[in-house]
Amino acid sequence: MRMNDSPMPLHGDNRHAYLALALVPGIGPGRLRTLMEGCGSPSGVLEAPFAFLRSLPGIDLSLATAVQSARRSAAQHVLDDLNRLGGVLLLPGDEQFPAGLSPVDPPPMALFAAGNLELLTRPAAAIVGSRDHTRYGAEVCDALAAGVAAAGVVVVSGMARGLDAEAHRAALTAGGGTIGVLGNGLGVIYPAANRRLYEAVRKEGLLITELPPGERPHAGAFPRRNRLIAGLSRVTVVIEAAVGSGALITANEALELGRDVMAVPGPVTSPTSVGANQLLRDGAIAILEVDDLLARYPEIRRVPGDPVLPAADPASPQGKVLALLKGGPRQADELAATLRLPTGQVLAVLGAMEIQGMVSQRPGMVYGLVKARFAAEGRSE
């Protein structure tokens, strides 16, 4: 049984009581709904007599005992930890609770988020793939994530090592938005190698999870995380994926929700491309360039073939590079020195812009704008 599709927002004591109940192991959204319908409110559930709880359908002895043991103090402890981490609590019925998660099965009972909540209101695409990817997979991921992020599509992924991390980094480098869906609580860095990425996404994007702050990852958390990735996204893109991988689980969740699934074709001899190629064989949409994905977002006004311009954020690295190149071709080192950015970061930005058809590389690591593309709309270098 699903939670009410249009729940009322909760305030004050009811908000604390709801969170206390959501933290009870094994309660689930269906049983929580039964309790709330039977008792009138979350506070009513905590105050209900034991015998009444046992009379409700599906509420057995162990669950009724657990509910009677739930305390608002436990919820307050979680909220204190969340506040210390700079996070916020999102409950069904809250204005900022993502509408796309309502049909997810099971729907999340609570979300803990840190970062830019405005990203939840924008069109989003999931970009997922193998942890043990190839160079080809990384190059495709970088170009795709940078291209759609610069156009205004939020890149959603799972903060895992490999292509998930590549997608987040490329989106941030392009000056776009990204949402990292965690398989653990806020404040836990997993994997440890992603510490810098975790901090960057928290500062410039959004981290979100249904697990309370400080909770360590466990095996069952990652498939549950994958359903949230699919639920937050209009389209799920699989770049490279082995058979049985988490990326394929995310794709299956998207299909269950009736969302589009796209996949990047790979060599039939590559183990990391087996899953993506099977998706294509079974009816997934092939993605060969950024425009294939952006075509699923008609609200983003672009003419096919035009470069993806970061006009919405001139302060982004890509926007700054674009502004400098309008003054004429520049060497990569010169751009890096002018922008006071690492040369590697500037080269990554230029590489994404080159794949998007915005710039071309000339001898001596000199980059310039592609005149024909910019002239199409009356722009010039």
PDB file of N, CA and C in Angstrom, residues 178-226:
ATOM      1  N   THR A 178      23.777  19.275  -9.975  1.00  0.00           N
ATOM      2  CA  THR A 178      23.826  17.824  -9.824  1.00  0.00           C
ATOM      3  C   THR A 178      23.279  17.424  -8.459  1.00  0.00           C
ATOM      4  N   ILE A 179      22.593  16.278  -8.425  1.00  0.00           N
ATOM      5  CA  ILE A 179      22.035  15.718  -7.198  1.00  0.00           C
ATOM      6  C   ILE A 179      22.693  14.369  -6.948  1.00  0.00           C
ATOM      7  N   GLY A 180      23.307  14.225  -5.783  1.00  0.00           N
ATOM      8  CA  GLY A 180      23.899  12.961  -5.380  1.00  0.00           C
ATOM      9  C   GLY A 180      22.970  12.239  -4.427  1.00  0.00           C
ATOM     10  N   VAL A 181      22.499  11.061  -4.821  1.00  0.00           N
ATOM     11  CA  VAL A 181      21.604  10.268  -3.984  1.00  0.00           C
ATOM     12  C   VAL A 181      22.463   9.247  -3.236  1.00  0.00           C
ATOM     13  N   LEU A 182      22.411   9.307  -1.925  1.00  0.00           N
ATOM     14  CA  LEU A 182      23.304   8.513  -1.084  1.00  0.00           C
ATOM     15  C   LEU A 182      22.660   7.202  -0.642  1.00  0.00           C
ATOM     16  N   GLY A 183      23.497   6.176  -0.489  1.00  0.00           N
ATOM     17  CA  GLY A 183      23.071   4.915   0.091  1.00  0.00           C
ATOM     18  C   GLY A 183      23.452   4.835   1.557  1.00  0.00           C
ATOM     19  N   ASN A 184      23.638   5.973   2.171  1.00  0.00           N
ATOM     20  CA  ASN A 184      23.990   6.093   3.589  1.00  0.00           C
ATOM     21  C   ASN A 184      23.472   7.436   4.088  1.00  0.00           C
ATOM     22  N   GLY A 185      23.671   7.701   5.370  1.00  0.00           N
ATOM     23  CA  GLY A 185      23.205   8.957   5.921  1.00  0.00           C
ATOM     24  C   GLY A 185      24.161  10.106   5.650  1.00  0.00           C
ATOM     25  N   LEU A 186      23.650  11.328   5.750  1.00  0.00           N
ATOM     26  CA  LEU A 186      24.508  12.507   5.633  1.00  0.00           C
ATOM     27  C   LEU A 186      25.584  12.450   6.716  1.00  0.00           C
ATOM     28  N   GLY A 187      26.757  12.964   6.385  1.00  0.00           N
ATOM     29  CA  GLY A 187      27.866  12.948   7.330  1.00  0.00           C
ATOM     30  C   GLY A 187      28.760  11.737   7.197  1.00  0.00           C
ATOM     31  N   VAL A 188      28.322  10.754   6.429  1.00  0.00           N
ATOM     32  CA  VAL A 188      29.127   9.551   6.180  1.00  0.00           C
ATOM     33  C   VAL A 188      29.678   9.647   4.764  1.00  0.00           C
ATOM     34  N   ILE A 189      30.989   9.591   4.616  1.00  0.00           N
ATOM     35  CA  ILE A 189      31.621   9.668   3.297  1.00  0.00           C
ATOM     36  C   ILE A 189      31.862   8.249   2.806  1.00  0.00           C
ATOM     37  N   TYR A 190      31.125   7.839   1.782  1.00  0.00           N
ATOM     38  CA  TYR A 190      31.297   6.496   1.228  1.00  0.00           C
ATOM     39  C   TYR A 190      31.125   6.554  -0.282  1.00  0.00           C
ATOM     40  N   PRO A 191      32.137   6.057  -1.018  1.00  0.00           N
ATOM     41  CA  PRO A 191      33.438   5.576  -0.539  1.00  0.00           C
ATOM     42  C   PRO A 191      34.312   6.728  -0.054  1.00  0.00           C
ATOM     43  N   ALA A 192      35.299   6.396   0.769  1.00  0.00           N
ATOM     44  CA  ALA A 192      36.134   7.433   1.381  1.00  0.00           C
ATOM     45  C   ALA A 192      36.858   8.270   0.339  1.00  0.00           C
ATOM     46  N   ALA A 193      37.172   7.682  -0.808  1.00  0.00           N
ATOM     47  CA  ALA A 193      37.888   8.404  -1.869  1.00  0.00           C
ATOM     48  C   ALA A 193      37.057   9.542  -2.448  1.00  0.00           C
ATOM     49  N   ASN A 194      35.757   9.557  -2.182  1.00  0.00           N
ATOM     50  CA  ASN A 194      34.876  10.593  -2.728  1.00  0.00           C
ATOM     51  C   ASN A 194      34.698  11.783  -1.786  1.00  0.00           C
ATOM     52  N   ARG A 195      35.589  11.929  -0.807  1.00  0.00           N
ATOM     53  CA  ARG A 195      35.418  13.004   0.158  1.00  0.00           C
ATOM     54  C   ARG A 195      35.319  14.376  -0.506  1.00  0.00           C
ATOM     55  N   ARG A 196      36.249  14.675  -1.401  1.00  0.00           N
ATOM     56  CA  ARG A 196      36.233  15.988  -2.060  1.00  0.00           C
ATOM     57  C   ARG A 196      34.977  16.160  -2.906  1.00  0.00           C
ATOM     58  N   LEU A 197      34.569  15.086  -3.566  1.00  0.00           N
ATOM     59  CA  LEU A 197      33.356  15.158  -4.374  1.00  0.00           C
ATOM     60  C   LEU A 197      32.137  15.377  -3.483  1.00  0.00           C
ATOM     61  N   TYR A 198      32.070  14.677  -2.364  1.00  0.00           N
ATOM     62  CA  TYR A 198      30.968  14.832  -1.412  1.00  0.00           C
ATOM     63  C   TYR A 198      30.839  16.290  -0.995  1.00  0.00           C
ATOM     64  N   GLU A 199      31.955  16.915  -0.628  1.00  0.00           N
ATOM     65  CA  GLU A 199      31.922  18.306  -0.188  1.00  0.00           C
ATOM     66  C   GLU A 199      31.526  19.237  -1.321  1.00  0.00           C
ATOM     67  N   ALA A 200      32.002  18.941  -2.532  1.00  0.00           N
ATOM     68  CA  ALA A 200      31.676  19.799  -3.676  1.00  0.00           C
ATOM     69  C   ALA A 200      30.184  19.724  -4.010  1.00  0.00           C
ATOM     70  N   VAL A 201      29.620  18.514  -4.000  1.00  0.00           N
ATOM     71  CA  VAL A 201      28.192  18.378  -4.305  1.00  0.00           C
ATOM     72  C   VAL A 201      27.348  19.002  -3.208  1.00  0.00           C
ATOM     73  N   ARG A 202      27.759  18.832  -1.954  1.00  0.00           N
ATOM     74  CA  ARG A 202      27.014  19.462  -0.859  1.00  0.00           C
ATOM     75  C   ARG A 202      27.020  20.979  -0.984  1.00  0.00           C
ATOM     76  N   LYS A 203      28.150  21.544  -1.425  1.00  0.00           N
ATOM     77  CA  LYS A 203      28.289  22.998  -1.516  1.00  0.00           C
ATOM     78  C   LYS A 203      27.640  23.563  -2.776  1.00  0.00           C
ATOM     79  N   GLU A 204      27.812  22.883  -3.918  1.00  0.00           N
ATOM     80  CA  GLU A 204      27.382  23.435  -5.197  1.00  0.00           C
ATOM     81  C   GLU A 204      26.161  22.740  -5.785  1.00  0.00           C
ATOM     82  N   GLY A 205      25.824  21.562  -5.270  1.00  0.00           N
ATOM     83  CA  GLY A 205      24.672  20.818  -5.764  1.00  0.00           C
ATOM     84  C   GLY A 205      23.761  20.437  -4.612  1.00  0.00           C
ATOM     85  N   LEU A 206      23.345  19.172  -4.578  1.00  0.00           N
ATOM     86  CA  LEU A 206      22.452  18.704  -3.523  1.00  0.00           C
ATOM     87  C   LEU A 206      22.744  17.241  -3.214  1.00  0.00           C
ATOM     88  N   LEU A 207      22.858  16.925  -1.928  1.00  0.00           N
ATOM     89  CA  LEU A 207      22.931  15.548  -1.453  1.00  0.00           C
ATOM     90  C   LEU A 207      21.586  15.189  -0.839  1.00  0.00           C
ATOM     91  N   ILE A 208      21.101  13.978  -1.107  1.00  0.00           N
ATOM     92  CA  ILE A 208      19.804  13.577  -0.573  1.00  0.00           C
ATOM     93  C   ILE A 208      19.810  12.082  -0.268  1.00  0.00           C
ATOM     94  N   THR A 209      19.119  11.703   0.789  1.00  0.00           N
ATOM     95  CA  THR A 209      19.065  10.309   1.206  1.00  0.00           C
ATOM     96  C   THR A 209      17.817  10.087   2.053  1.00  0.00           C
ATOM     97  N   GLU A 210      17.360   8.838   2.129  1.00  0.00           N
ATOM     98  CA  GLU A 210      16.247   8.533   3.032  1.00  0.00           C
ATOM     99  C   GLU A 210      16.746   7.946   4.341  1.00  0.00           C
ATOM    100  N   LEU A 211      18.062   7.824   4.502  1.00  0.00           N
ATOM    101  CA  LEU A 211      18.630   7.291   5.734  1.00  0.00           C
ATOM    102  C   LEU A 211      19.016   8.442   6.666  1.00  0.00           C
ATOM    103  N   PRO A 212      18.805   8.285   7.958  1.00  0.00           N
ATOM    104  CA  PRO A 212      19.105   9.377   8.893  1.00  0.00           C
ATOM    105  C   PRO A 212      20.593   9.675   8.976  1.00  0.00           C
ATOM    106  N   PRO A 213      20.964  10.874   9.410  1.00  0.00           N
ATOM    107  CA  PRO A 213      22.375  11.264   9.500  1.00  0.00           C
ATOM    108  C   PRO A 213      23.201  10.244  10.283  1.00  0.00           C
ATOM    109  N   GLY A 214      24.393   9.971   9.754  1.00  0.00           N
ATOM    110  CA  GLY A 214      25.319   9.091  10.438  1.00  0.00           C
ATOM    111  C   GLY A 214      25.135   7.614  10.169  1.00  0.00           C
ATOM    112  N   GLU A 215      24.068   7.233   9.471  1.00  0.00           N
ATOM    113  CA  GLU A 215      23.838   5.795   9.234  1.00  0.00           C
ATOM    114  C   GLU A 215      24.807   5.270   8.176  1.00  0.00           C
ATOM    115  N   ARG A 216      25.480   4.174   8.502  1.00  0.00           N
ATOM    116  CA  ARG A 216      26.458   3.570   7.612  1.00  0.00           C
ATOM    117  C   ARG A 216      25.749   2.844   6.464  1.00  0.00           C
ATOM    118  N   PRO A 217      26.425   2.701   5.327  1.00  0.00           N
ATOM    119  CA  PRO A 217      25.818   1.962   4.214  1.00  0.00           C
ATOM    120  C   PRO A 217      25.728   0.474   4.523  1.00  0.00           C
ATOM    121  N   HIS A 218      24.728  -0.172   3.964  1.00  0.00           N
ATOM    122  CA  HIS A 218      24.599  -1.625   4.081  1.00  0.00           C
ATOM    123  C   HIS A 218      24.063  -2.151   2.758  1.00  0.00           C
ATOM    124  N   ALA A 219      24.126  -3.456   2.560  1.00  0.00           N
ATOM    125  CA  ALA A 219      23.841  -4.043   1.254  1.00  0.00           C
ATOM    126  C   ALA A 219      22.477  -3.633   0.709  1.00  0.00           C
ATOM    127  N   GLY A 220      21.451  -3.642   1.554  1.00  0.00           N
ATOM    128  CA  GLY A 220      20.119  -3.328   1.064  1.00  0.00           C
ATOM    129  C   GLY A 220      19.885  -1.867   0.757  1.00  0.00           C
ATOM    130  N   ALA A 221      20.801  -0.996   1.191  1.00  0.00           N
ATOM    131  CA  ALA A 221      20.587   0.440   1.009  1.00  0.00           C
ATOM    132  C   ALA A 221      20.762   0.871  -0.439  1.00  0.00           C
ATOM    133  N   PHE A 222      21.604   0.171  -1.189  1.00  0.00           N
ATOM    134  CA  PHE A 222      21.920   0.655  -2.538  1.00  0.00           C
ATOM    135  C   PHE A 222      20.813   0.388  -3.552  1.00  0.00           C
ATOM    136  N   PRO A 223      20.171  -0.795  -3.541  1.00  0.00           N
ATOM    137  CA  PRO A 223      19.004  -0.941  -4.426  1.00  0.00           C
ATOM    138  C   PRO A 223      17.893   0.062  -4.094  1.00  0.00           C
ATOM    139  N   ARG A 224      17.700   0.359  -2.803  1.00  0.00           N
ATOM    140  CA  ARG A 224      16.700   1.352  -2.419  1.00  0.00           C
ATOM    141  C   ARG A 224      17.111   2.742  -2.914  1.00  0.00           C
ATOM    142  N   ARG A 225      18.403   3.035  -2.836  1.00  0.00           N
ATOM    143  CA  ARG A 225      18.883   4.316  -3.370  1.00  0.00           C
ATOM    144  C   ARG A 225      18.587   4.419  -4.859  1.00  0.00           C
ATOM    145  N   ASN A 226      18.770   3.314  -5.597  1.00  0.00           N
ATOM    146  CA  ASN A 226      18.603   3.347  -7.055  1.00  0.00           C
ATOM    147  C   ASN A 226      17.178   3.703  -7.461  1.00  0.00           C
TER     148      ASN A 226
END
